[in-house]
Amino acid sequence: MLVLCVALAACSPGDEPSPGAEQGLLRIGMIPDAGATQAAADDKRLLQEMLASRLGRPVEVIVTTNYAATVEALGNGSVDIAYLGGLTFVRAHNAFGAVPLVQRDIDRAFHSAFIARRESGIDGLDDLAGRSMCFGDVNSTSGHLMPRFELDEAGVGETLGPARNTGSHPATAAAVASGACDAGVLDETVWAKLVADGAIDPQEVAVFHTSAPFADYVWAARPGVPAADRESFSRALLELRRGRDDAVLDVLRGDRYVRANAGDYAAVEATARKLKLL
């Protein structure tokens, strides 16, 4: 009874809620698509500050240790909204009812970049027979799922030499550059950023094949997030513009955001089922 009375007193009509009390912390999860958990502190801060400013509430950005952990975090409520790849979105949507919100315009027709050292003699998929191959995280759409499918469709999958998963796109690029793998495949935007940042020398490592297009990255919310919060988050990204928000867009490796639909990932889901990865 005493506990009940204290609780009722704390909620008396005369009490005014503190500013922002009704708008608690929004937890944002992100797959480690651009380099495991070593996301630059400045990049996380920039994204958090932009979202907090536009949403009018505190925001925490969490980069998980791997792709599967992001899906699990969305499912168990550890995060409210998550940045997912196509395959991880399909997993989260099927298992937990994740709601798609927005995606970069390039995510509607995304590509994987197949890379090799220029001295390797690898100029096309047919040259991969017997050669070692590096993929990214096993749950990556652009770093594993769709490239695997394309290799199988080209009749090359069965002829590959040793293959392994590096865990991230930058790790794949580094493995190819060092000679640990004859060839590798990764997210086209991560490849472009690695080259632009000087992390990879395009005179030594080059793209020898670009995949067919597929739907990839998407921001999605857990079902329990109120519709108003989903919309305010979506608007924050939809309103980003080049020439004004370049710093944030550079972190997100995009130019413009559009609405996302679950139906756009039907082909990704079908591919995952075919390869028994779902």
PDB file of C-alpha atoms in Angstrom:
ATOM      1  CA  MET A   1       0.000   0.000   0.000  1.00  0.00           C
ATOM      2  CA  LEU A   2       2.844   2.370   0.864  1.00  0.00           C
ATOM      3  CA  VAL A   3       4.487   1.782  -2.532  1.00  0.00           C
ATOM      4  CA  LEU A   4       1.158   2.359  -4.265  1.00  0.00           C
ATOM      5  CA  CYS A   5       0.583   5.627  -2.381  1.00  0.00           C
ATOM      6  CA  VAL A   6       4.062   6.893  -3.261  1.00  0.00           C
ATOM      7  CA  ALA A   7       3.519   6.018  -6.892  1.00  0.00           C
ATOM      8  CA  LEU A   8       0.158   7.784  -6.978  1.00  0.00           C
ATOM      9  CA  ALA A   9       1.609  10.834  -5.281  1.00  0.00           C
ATOM     10  CA  ALA A  10       4.371  11.001  -7.846  1.00  0.00           C
ATOM     11  CA  CYS A  11       1.764  11.083 -10.592  1.00  0.00           C
ATOM     12  CA  SER A  12      -0.468  13.746  -9.029  1.00  0.00           C
ATOM     13  CA  PRO A  13      -2.259  16.044 -11.525  1.00  0.00           C
ATOM     14  CA  GLY A  14      -0.313  19.053 -10.309  1.00  0.00           C
ATOM     15  CA  ASP A  15       3.061  17.656 -11.384  1.00  0.00           C
ATOM     16  CA  GLU A  16       4.471  18.926 -14.660  1.00  0.00           C
ATOM     17  CA  PRO A  17       6.514  16.475 -16.750  1.00  0.00           C
ATOM     18  CA  SER A  18      10.109  17.502 -17.325  1.00  0.00           C
ATOM     19  CA  PRO A  19      10.895  18.827 -20.818  1.00  0.00           C
ATOM     20  CA  GLY A  20      11.261  15.912 -23.232  1.00  0.00           C
ATOM     21  CA  ALA A  21      10.160  13.322 -20.647  1.00  0.00           C
ATOM     22  CA  GLU A  22       7.564  11.992 -23.068  1.00  0.00           C
ATOM     23  CA  GLN A  23      10.308  11.688 -25.681  1.00  0.00           C
ATOM     24  CA  GLY A  24      12.776   9.235 -24.184  1.00  0.00           C
ATOM     25  CA  LEU A  25      16.007   7.924 -25.595  1.00  0.00           C
ATOM     26  CA  LEU A  26      15.746   6.569 -29.137  1.00  0.00           C
ATOM     27  CA  ARG A  27      18.187   3.712 -29.692  1.00  0.00           C
ATOM     28  CA  ILE A  28      19.521   3.299 -33.205  1.00  0.00           C
ATOM     29  CA  GLY A  29      21.260   0.064 -34.181  1.00  0.00           C
ATOM     30  CA  MET A  30      23.524  -0.286 -37.203  1.00  0.00           C
ATOM     31  CA  ILE A  31      25.066  -3.318 -38.864  1.00  0.00           C
ATOM     32  CA  PRO A  32      28.868  -2.984 -39.039  1.00  0.00           C
ATOM     33  CA  ASP A  33      28.772  -2.712 -42.845  1.00  0.00           C
ATOM     34  CA  ALA A  34      31.668  -0.287 -43.147  1.00  0.00           C
ATOM     35  CA  GLY A  35      34.179  -1.824 -40.773  1.00  0.00           C
ATOM     36  CA  ALA A  36      33.083  -3.948 -37.817  1.00  0.00           C
ATOM     37  CA  THR A  37      32.823  -1.965 -34.573  1.00  0.00           C
ATOM     38  CA  GLN A  38      35.509   0.541 -35.539  1.00  0.00           C
ATOM     39  CA  ALA A  39      32.973   3.098 -36.733  1.00  0.00           C
ATOM     40  CA  ALA A  40      34.657   6.460 -36.338  1.00  0.00           C
ATOM     41  CA  ALA A  41      33.615   8.221 -33.135  1.00  0.00           C
ATOM     42  CA  ASP A  42      33.172  11.458 -35.093  1.00  0.00           C
ATOM     43  CA  ASP A  43      30.846   9.711 -37.564  1.00  0.00           C
ATOM     44  CA  LYS A  44      28.657   8.312 -34.776  1.00  0.00           C
ATOM     45  CA  ARG A  45      28.596  11.670 -33.014  1.00  0.00           C
ATOM     46  CA  LEU A  46      27.634  13.478 -36.206  1.00  0.00           C
ATOM     47  CA  LEU A  47      24.761  11.081 -36.886  1.00  0.00           C
ATOM     48  CA  GLN A  48      23.549  11.185 -33.280  1.00  0.00           C
ATOM     49  CA  GLU A  49      23.611  14.972 -33.166  1.00  0.00           C
ATOM     50  CA  MET A  50      21.762  15.322 -36.462  1.00  0.00           C
ATOM     51  CA  LEU A  51      19.020  12.907 -35.399  1.00  0.00           C
ATOM     52  CA  ALA A  52      18.711  14.355 -31.882  1.00  0.00           C
ATOM     53  CA  SER A  53      18.392  17.852 -33.313  1.00  0.00           C
ATOM     54  CA  ARG A  54      15.769  16.928 -35.896  1.00  0.00           C
ATOM     55  CA  LEU A  55      13.789  14.614 -33.619  1.00  0.00           C
ATOM     56  CA  GLY A  56      13.977  16.810 -30.531  1.00  0.00           C
ATOM     57  CA  ARG A  57      14.994  13.906 -28.274  1.00  0.00           C
ATOM     58  CA  PRO A  58      18.149  12.087 -27.158  1.00  0.00           C
ATOM     59  CA  VAL A  59      19.516   9.523 -29.580  1.00  0.00           C
ATOM     60  CA  GLU A  60      22.091   6.772 -29.120  1.00  0.00           C
ATOM     61  CA  VAL A  61      23.733   5.128 -32.144  1.00  0.00           C
ATOM     62  CA  ILE A  62      24.954   1.584 -31.518  1.00  0.00           C
ATOM     63  CA  VAL A  63      27.132  -0.280 -34.031  1.00  0.00           C
ATOM     64  CA  THR A  64      26.793  -3.979 -33.235  1.00  0.00           C
ATOM     65  CA  THR A  65      29.552  -6.573 -33.453  1.00  0.00           C
ATOM     66  CA  ASN A  66      28.006  -8.397 -36.413  1.00  0.00           C
ATOM     67  CA  TYR A  67      24.972  -8.443 -38.692  1.00  0.00           C
ATOM     68  CA  ALA A  68      23.053 -11.101 -36.748  1.00  0.00           C
ATOM     69  CA  ALA A  69      23.427  -9.111 -33.512  1.00  0.00           C
ATOM     70  CA  THR A  70      21.626  -6.135 -35.069  1.00  0.00           C
ATOM     71  CA  VAL A  71      18.656  -8.308 -36.026  1.00  0.00           C
ATOM     72  CA  GLU A  72      18.528  -9.788 -32.534  1.00  0.00           C
ATOM     73  CA  ALA A  73      18.745  -6.342 -30.928  1.00  0.00           C
ATOM     74  CA  LEU A  74      15.770  -5.157 -32.972  1.00  0.00           C
ATOM     75  CA  GLY A  75      13.835  -8.289 -32.063  1.00  0.00           C
ATOM     76  CA  ASN A  76      14.457  -8.109 -28.318  1.00  0.00           C
ATOM     77  CA  GLY A  77      13.865  -4.365 -28.093  1.00  0.00           C
ATOM     78  CA  SER A  78      17.477  -3.381 -27.365  1.00  0.00           C
ATOM     79  CA  VAL A  79      17.199  -0.950 -30.284  1.00  0.00           C
ATOM     80  CA  ASP A  80      14.164   0.843 -31.675  1.00  0.00           C
ATOM     81  CA  ILE A  81      15.266   1.471 -35.249  1.00  0.00           C
ATOM     82  CA  ALA A  82      18.010  -0.310 -37.154  1.00  0.00           C
ATOM     83  CA  TYR A  83      20.065   0.108 -40.280  1.00  0.00           C
ATOM     84  CA  LEU A  84      19.970  -3.281 -42.004  1.00  0.00           C
ATOM     85  CA  GLY A  85      21.106  -4.922 -45.196  1.00  0.00           C
ATOM     86  CA  GLY A  86      18.604  -6.595 -47.500  1.00  0.00           C
ATOM     87  CA  LEU A  87      19.080 -10.073 -46.041  1.00  0.00           C
ATOM     88  CA  THR A  88      19.100  -8.914 -42.422  1.00  0.00           C
ATOM     89  CA  PHE A  89      15.941  -6.904 -43.096  1.00  0.00           C
ATOM     90  CA  VAL A  90      14.212  -9.994 -44.490  1.00  0.00           C
ATOM     91  CA  ARG A  91      15.261 -11.914 -41.367  1.00  0.00           C
ATOM     92  CA  ALA A  92      14.021  -9.150 -39.039  1.00  0.00           C
ATOM     93  CA  HIS A  93      10.795  -8.683 -40.994  1.00  0.00           C
ATOM     94  CA  ASN A  94       9.947 -12.394 -41.018  1.00  0.00           C
ATOM     95  CA  ALA A  95      10.960 -13.102 -37.425  1.00  0.00           C
ATOM     96  CA  PHE A  96       9.929  -9.914 -35.627  1.00  0.00           C
ATOM     97  CA  GLY A  97       7.697  -7.917 -37.979  1.00  0.00           C
ATOM     98  CA  ALA A  98      10.298  -5.186 -38.592  1.00  0.00           C
ATOM     99  CA  VAL A  99       8.737  -2.236 -40.425  1.00  0.00           C
ATOM    100  CA  PRO A 100      10.694  -0.735 -43.374  1.00  0.00           C
ATOM    101  CA  LEU A 101      11.035   3.050 -43.238  1.00  0.00           C
ATOM    102  CA  VAL A 102      13.494   4.641 -45.667  1.00  0.00           C
ATOM    103  CA  GLN A 103      16.499   3.778 -47.796  1.00  0.00           C
ATOM    104  CA  ARG A 104      18.993   5.600 -49.964  1.00  0.00           C
ATOM    105  CA  ASP A 105      17.824   5.932 -53.555  1.00  0.00           C
ATOM    106  CA  ILE A 106      20.781   3.769 -54.644  1.00  0.00           C
ATOM    107  CA  ASP A 107      19.570   0.925 -52.406  1.00  0.00           C
ATOM    108  CA  ARG A 108      16.735   0.182 -54.818  1.00  0.00           C
ATOM    109  CA  ALA A 109      19.252  -1.012 -57.409  1.00  0.00           C
ATOM    110  CA  PHE A 110      22.433  -1.770 -55.501  1.00  0.00           C
ATOM    111  CA  HIS A 111      25.519  -3.659 -56.708  1.00  0.00           C
ATOM    112  CA  SER A 112      28.374  -5.779 -55.439  1.00  0.00           C
ATOM    113  CA  ALA A 113      31.892  -5.022 -56.627  1.00  0.00           C
ATOM    114  CA  PHE A 114      34.134  -8.008 -57.389  1.00  0.00           C
ATOM    115  CA  ILE A 115      37.770  -7.042 -56.932  1.00  0.00           C
ATOM    116  CA  ALA A 116      41.215  -8.537 -57.552  1.00  0.00           C
ATOM    117  CA  ARG A 117      44.813  -7.368 -57.752  1.00  0.00           C
ATOM    118  CA  ARG A 118      45.618  -6.141 -61.236  1.00  0.00           C
ATOM    119  CA  GLU A 119      48.544  -8.551 -61.461  1.00  0.00           C
ATOM    120  CA  SER A 120      46.313 -11.565 -60.704  1.00  0.00           C
ATOM    121  CA  GLY A 121      45.151 -12.155 -64.273  1.00  0.00           C
ATOM    122  CA  ILE A 122      41.532 -12.166 -63.085  1.00  0.00           C
ATOM    123  CA  ASP A 123      39.447 -10.206 -65.572  1.00  0.00           C
ATOM    124  CA  GLY A 124      36.033 -11.862 -65.225  1.00  0.00           C
ATOM    125  CA  LEU A 125      34.031 -14.434 -63.269  1.00  0.00           C
ATOM    126  CA  ASP A 126      35.297 -17.280 -65.455  1.00  0.00           C
ATOM    127  CA  ASP A 127      38.831 -16.573 -64.239  1.00  0.00           C
ATOM    128  CA  LEU A 128      37.882 -17.469 -60.651  1.00  0.00           C
ATOM    129  CA  ALA A 129      38.088 -21.228 -61.146  1.00  0.00           C
ATOM    130  CA  GLY A 130      40.469 -22.616 -58.551  1.00  0.00           C
ATOM    131  CA  ARG A 131      41.173 -19.171 -57.110  1.00  0.00           C
ATOM    132  CA  SER A 132      40.656 -18.249 -53.456  1.00  0.00           C
ATOM    133  CA  MET A 133      37.695 -15.961 -52.727  1.00  0.00           C
ATOM    134  CA  CYS A 134      36.852 -13.638 -49.838  1.00  0.00           C
ATOM    135  CA  PHE A 135      33.282 -12.723 -48.931  1.00  0.00           C
ATOM    136  CA  GLY A 136      32.157 -10.400 -46.125  1.00  0.00           C
ATOM    137  CA  ASP A 137      29.810 -11.273 -43.269  1.00  0.00           C
ATOM    138  CA  VAL A 138      27.833 -14.433 -44.003  1.00  0.00           C
ATOM    139  CA  ASN A 139      24.639 -12.372 -43.518  1.00  0.00           C
ATOM    140  CA  SER A 140      25.721  -9.574 -45.852  1.00  0.00           C
ATOM    141  CA  THR A 141      23.568  -9.081 -48.941  1.00  0.00           C
ATOM    142  CA  SER A 142      26.209  -7.386 -51.105  1.00  0.00           C
ATOM    143  CA  GLY A 143      29.188  -9.100 -49.529  1.00  0.00           C
ATOM    144  CA  HIS A 144      27.926 -12.683 -49.636  1.00  0.00           C
ATOM    145  CA  LEU A 145      24.317 -13.544 -50.555  1.00  0.00           C
ATOM    146  CA  MET A 146      23.886 -11.939 -53.967  1.00  0.00           C
ATOM    147  CA  PRO A 147      27.486 -12.550 -55.117  1.00  0.00           C
ATOM    148  CA  ARG A 148      27.148 -16.238 -54.184  1.00  0.00           C
ATOM    149  CA  PHE A 149      23.959 -16.420 -56.211  1.00  0.00           C
ATOM    150  CA  GLU A 150      25.548 -14.693 -59.202  1.00  0.00           C
ATOM    151  CA  LEU A 151      28.561 -16.995 -59.093  1.00  0.00           C
ATOM    152  CA  ASP A 152      26.295 -20.049 -59.009  1.00  0.00           C
ATOM    153  CA  GLU A 153      24.195 -18.713 -61.876  1.00  0.00           C
ATOM    154  CA  ALA A 154      27.367 -18.189 -63.911  1.00  0.00           C
ATOM    155  CA  GLY A 155      28.429 -21.771 -63.202  1.00  0.00           C
ATOM    156  CA  VAL A 156      31.469 -20.589 -61.276  1.00  0.00           C
ATOM    157  CA  GLY A 157      30.423 -21.309 -57.687  1.00  0.00           C
ATOM    158  CA  GLU A 158      31.389 -24.976 -57.791  1.00  0.00           C
ATOM    159  CA  THR A 159      34.803 -24.241 -59.307  1.00  0.00           C
ATOM    160  CA  LEU A 160      36.042 -21.727 -56.720  1.00  0.00           C
ATOM    161  CA  GLY A 161      39.143 -22.463 -54.708  1.00  0.00           C
ATOM    162  CA  PRO A 162      39.162 -21.892 -50.927  1.00  0.00           C
ATOM    163  CA  ALA A 163      36.506 -19.384 -49.816  1.00  0.00           C
ATOM    164  CA  ARG A 164      36.094 -17.622 -46.502  1.00  0.00           C
ATOM    165  CA  ASN A 165      34.102 -14.887 -44.816  1.00  0.00           C
ATOM    166  CA  THR A 166      36.131 -11.920 -43.567  1.00  0.00           C
ATOM    167  CA  GLY A 167      33.322 -10.370 -41.486  1.00  0.00           C
ATOM    168  CA  SER A 168      33.260  -6.942 -43.146  1.00  0.00           C
ATOM    169  CA  HIS A 169      33.652  -5.150 -46.464  1.00  0.00           C
ATOM    170  CA  PRO A 170      36.887  -3.307 -45.555  1.00  0.00           C
ATOM    171  CA  ALA A 171      38.378  -6.580 -44.299  1.00  0.00           C
ATOM    172  CA  THR A 172      37.617  -8.182 -47.672  1.00  0.00           C
ATOM    173  CA  ALA A 173      39.319  -5.343 -49.543  1.00  0.00           C
ATOM    174  CA  ALA A 174      42.334  -5.556 -47.250  1.00  0.00           C
ATOM    175  CA  ALA A 175      42.564  -9.334 -47.722  1.00  0.00           C
ATOM    176  CA  VAL A 176      42.638  -8.951 -51.498  1.00  0.00           C
ATOM    177  CA  ALA A 177      45.137  -6.091 -51.373  1.00  0.00           C
ATOM    178  CA  SER A 178      47.479  -8.123 -49.153  1.00  0.00           C
ATOM    179  CA  GLY A 179      47.233 -11.236 -51.300  1.00  0.00           C
ATOM    180  CA  ALA A 180      45.446 -13.280 -48.620  1.00  0.00           C
ATOM    181  CA  CYS A 181      42.666 -13.849 -51.177  1.00  0.00           C
ATOM    182  CA  ASP A 182      42.928 -13.904 -54.957  1.00  0.00           C
ATOM    183  CA  ALA A 183      39.588 -12.114 -55.277  1.00  0.00           C
ATOM    184  CA  GLY A 184      36.857 -10.653 -53.111  1.00  0.00           C
ATOM    185  CA  VAL A 185      33.461  -9.021 -53.290  1.00  0.00           C
ATOM    186  CA  LEU A 186      32.032  -6.101 -51.338  1.00  0.00           C
ATOM    187  CA  ASP A 187      29.516  -3.255 -51.154  1.00  0.00           C
ATOM    188  CA  GLU A 188      30.069  -0.864 -54.076  1.00  0.00           C
ATOM    189  CA  THR A 189      29.818   2.254 -51.868  1.00  0.00           C
ATOM    190  CA  VAL A 190      32.313   0.929 -49.325  1.00  0.00           C
ATOM    191  CA  TRP A 191      34.699   0.182 -52.195  1.00  0.00           C
ATOM    192  CA  ALA A 192      34.323   3.742 -53.514  1.00  0.00           C
ATOM    193  CA  LYS A 193      34.949   5.197 -50.049  1.00  0.00           C
ATOM    194  CA  LEU A 194      38.031   3.035 -49.449  1.00  0.00           C
ATOM    195  CA  VAL A 195      39.498   4.273 -52.724  1.00  0.00           C
ATOM    196  CA  ALA A 196      38.519   7.895 -52.048  1.00  0.00           C
ATOM    197  CA  ASP A 197      40.064   7.743 -48.544  1.00  0.00           C
ATOM    198  CA  GLY A 198      43.297   6.266 -49.887  1.00  0.00           C
ATOM    199  CA  ALA A 199      42.868   2.991 -47.968  1.00  0.00           C
ATOM    200  CA  ILE A 200      43.082   1.016 -51.223  1.00  0.00           C
ATOM    201  CA  ASP A 201      45.251   1.856 -54.239  1.00  0.00           C
ATOM    202  CA  PRO A 202      43.109   1.409 -57.395  1.00  0.00           C
ATOM    203  CA  GLN A 203      46.316   1.013 -59.400  1.00  0.00           C
ATOM    204  CA  GLU A 204      46.968  -2.218 -57.515  1.00  0.00           C
ATOM    205  CA  VAL A 205      43.430  -3.506 -56.830  1.00  0.00           C
ATOM    206  CA  ALA A 206      40.566  -3.028 -59.269  1.00  0.00           C
ATOM    207  CA  VAL A 207      36.946  -3.992 -59.893  1.00  0.00           C
ATOM    208  CA  PHE A 208      36.769  -6.737 -62.519  1.00  0.00           C
ATOM    209  CA  HIS A 209      33.020  -7.407 -62.339  1.00  0.00           C
ATOM    210  CA  THR A 210      29.925  -5.563 -61.109  1.00  0.00           C
ATOM    211  CA  SER A 211      26.894  -7.615 -60.111  1.00  0.00           C
ATOM    212  CA  ALA A 212      23.359  -7.311 -61.400  1.00  0.00           C
ATOM    213  CA  PRO A 213      21.229  -4.856 -59.343  1.00  0.00           C
ATOM    214  CA  PHE A 214      19.312  -5.880 -56.219  1.00  0.00           C
ATOM    215  CA  ALA A 215      17.554  -4.189 -53.287  1.00  0.00           C
ATOM    216  CA  ASP A 216      19.818  -3.668 -50.290  1.00  0.00           C
ATOM    217  CA  TYR A 217      20.161  -1.436 -47.236  1.00  0.00           C
ATOM    218  CA  VAL A 218      17.122  -0.110 -45.363  1.00  0.00           C
ATOM    219  CA  TRP A 219      16.232   1.569 -42.078  1.00  0.00           C
ATOM    220  CA  ALA A 220      13.545  -0.404 -40.221  1.00  0.00           C
ATOM    221  CA  ALA A 221      11.698  -0.062 -36.911  1.00  0.00           C
ATOM    222  CA  ARG A 222      10.558  -2.678 -34.437  1.00  0.00           C
ATOM    223  CA  PRO A 223       6.744  -2.991 -34.454  1.00  0.00           C
ATOM    224  CA  GLY A 224       6.377  -1.406 -31.008  1.00  0.00           C
ATOM    225  CA  VAL A 225       7.765   1.959 -32.120  1.00  0.00           C
ATOM    226  CA  PRO A 226       4.840   4.411 -32.413  1.00  0.00           C
ATOM    227  CA  ALA A 227       3.876   5.453 -35.931  1.00  0.00           C
ATOM    228  CA  ALA A 228       4.609   9.106 -35.100  1.00  0.00           C
ATOM    229  CA  ASP A 229       8.168   8.222 -34.098  1.00  0.00           C
ATOM    230  CA  ARG A 230       8.667   6.181 -37.241  1.00  0.00           C
ATOM    231  CA  GLU A 231       7.495   9.102 -39.334  1.00  0.00           C
ATOM    232  CA  SER A 232       9.637  11.704 -37.574  1.00  0.00           C
ATOM    233  CA  PHE A 233      12.712   9.502 -38.018  1.00  0.00           C
ATOM    234  CA  SER A 234      11.870   8.956 -41.686  1.00  0.00           C
ATOM    235  CA  ARG A 235      11.402  12.679 -42.281  1.00  0.00           C
ATOM    236  CA  ALA A 236      14.799  13.402 -40.696  1.00  0.00           C
ATOM    237  CA  LEU A 237      16.496  11.328 -43.402  1.00  0.00           C
ATOM    238  CA  LEU A 238      14.138  12.180 -46.258  1.00  0.00           C
ATOM    239  CA  GLU A 239      14.899  15.875 -45.752  1.00  0.00           C
ATOM    240  CA  LEU A 240      18.688  15.508 -45.987  1.00  0.00           C
ATOM    241  CA  ARG A 241      20.065  17.465 -48.938  1.00  0.00           C
ATOM    242  CA  ARG A 242      23.413  17.695 -50.702  1.00  0.00           C
ATOM    243  CA  GLY A 243      24.908  21.145 -50.363  1.00  0.00           C
ATOM    244  CA  ARG A 244      23.505  21.469 -46.835  1.00  0.00           C
ATOM    245  CA  ASP A 245      23.947  18.097 -45.130  1.00  0.00           C
ATOM    246  CA  ASP A 246      27.043  16.823 -46.908  1.00  0.00           C
ATOM    247  CA  ALA A 247      28.852  15.708 -43.752  1.00  0.00           C
ATOM    248  CA  VAL A 248      26.018  13.416 -42.645  1.00  0.00           C
ATOM    249  CA  LEU A 249      25.360  12.129 -46.154  1.00  0.00           C
ATOM    250  CA  ASP A 250      29.043  11.298 -46.507  1.00  0.00           C
ATOM    251  CA  VAL A 251      28.845   9.185 -43.329  1.00  0.00           C
ATOM    252  CA  LEU A 252      25.772   7.433 -44.740  1.00  0.00           C
ATOM    253  CA  ARG A 253      27.422   7.064 -48.176  1.00  0.00           C
ATOM    254  CA  GLY A 254      24.419   8.396 -50.042  1.00  0.00           C
ATOM    255  CA  ASP A 255      22.892  11.466 -51.649  1.00  0.00           C
ATOM    256  CA  ARG A 256      19.157  11.112 -51.119  1.00  0.00           C
ATOM    257  CA  TYR A 257      16.606   9.050 -49.170  1.00  0.00           C
ATOM    258  CA  VAL A 258      13.295   7.591 -50.355  1.00  0.00           C
ATOM    259  CA  ARG A 259      10.508   5.556 -48.741  1.00  0.00           C
ATOM    260  CA  ALA A 260      11.106   1.814 -48.467  1.00  0.00           C
ATOM    261  CA  ASN A 261       8.693  -1.083 -48.999  1.00  0.00           C
ATOM    262  CA  ALA A 262       8.925  -4.664 -47.761  1.00  0.00           C
ATOM    263  CA  GLY A 263       7.847  -5.969 -51.172  1.00  0.00           C
ATOM    264  CA  ASP A 264      11.058  -4.658 -52.731  1.00  0.00           C
ATOM    265  CA  TYR A 265      12.962  -7.428 -50.934  1.00  0.00           C
ATOM    266  CA  ALA A 266      11.030 -10.367 -52.371  1.00  0.00           C
ATOM    267  CA  ALA A 267      13.890 -11.251 -54.718  1.00  0.00           C
ATOM    268  CA  VAL A 268      16.417 -11.101 -51.866  1.00  0.00           C
ATOM    269  CA  GLU A 269      14.223 -13.410 -49.801  1.00  0.00           C
ATOM    270  CA  ALA A 270      13.786 -15.841 -52.696  1.00  0.00           C
ATOM    271  CA  THR A 271      17.540 -15.902 -53.268  1.00  0.00           C
ATOM    272  CA  ALA A 272      18.232 -16.503 -49.574  1.00  0.00           C
ATOM    273  CA  ARG A 273      15.797 -19.417 -49.541  1.00  0.00           C
ATOM    274  CA  LYS A 274      17.356 -20.878 -52.655  1.00  0.00           C
ATOM    275  CA  LEU A 275      20.816 -20.758 -51.093  1.00  0.00           C
ATOM    276  CA  LYS A 276      19.430 -22.020 -47.761  1.00  0.00           C
ATOM    277  CA  LEU A 277      20.548 -18.873 -45.960  1.00  0.00           C
ATOM    278  CA  LEU A 278      17.118 -18.095 -44.546  1.00  0.00           C
TER     279      LEU A 278
END
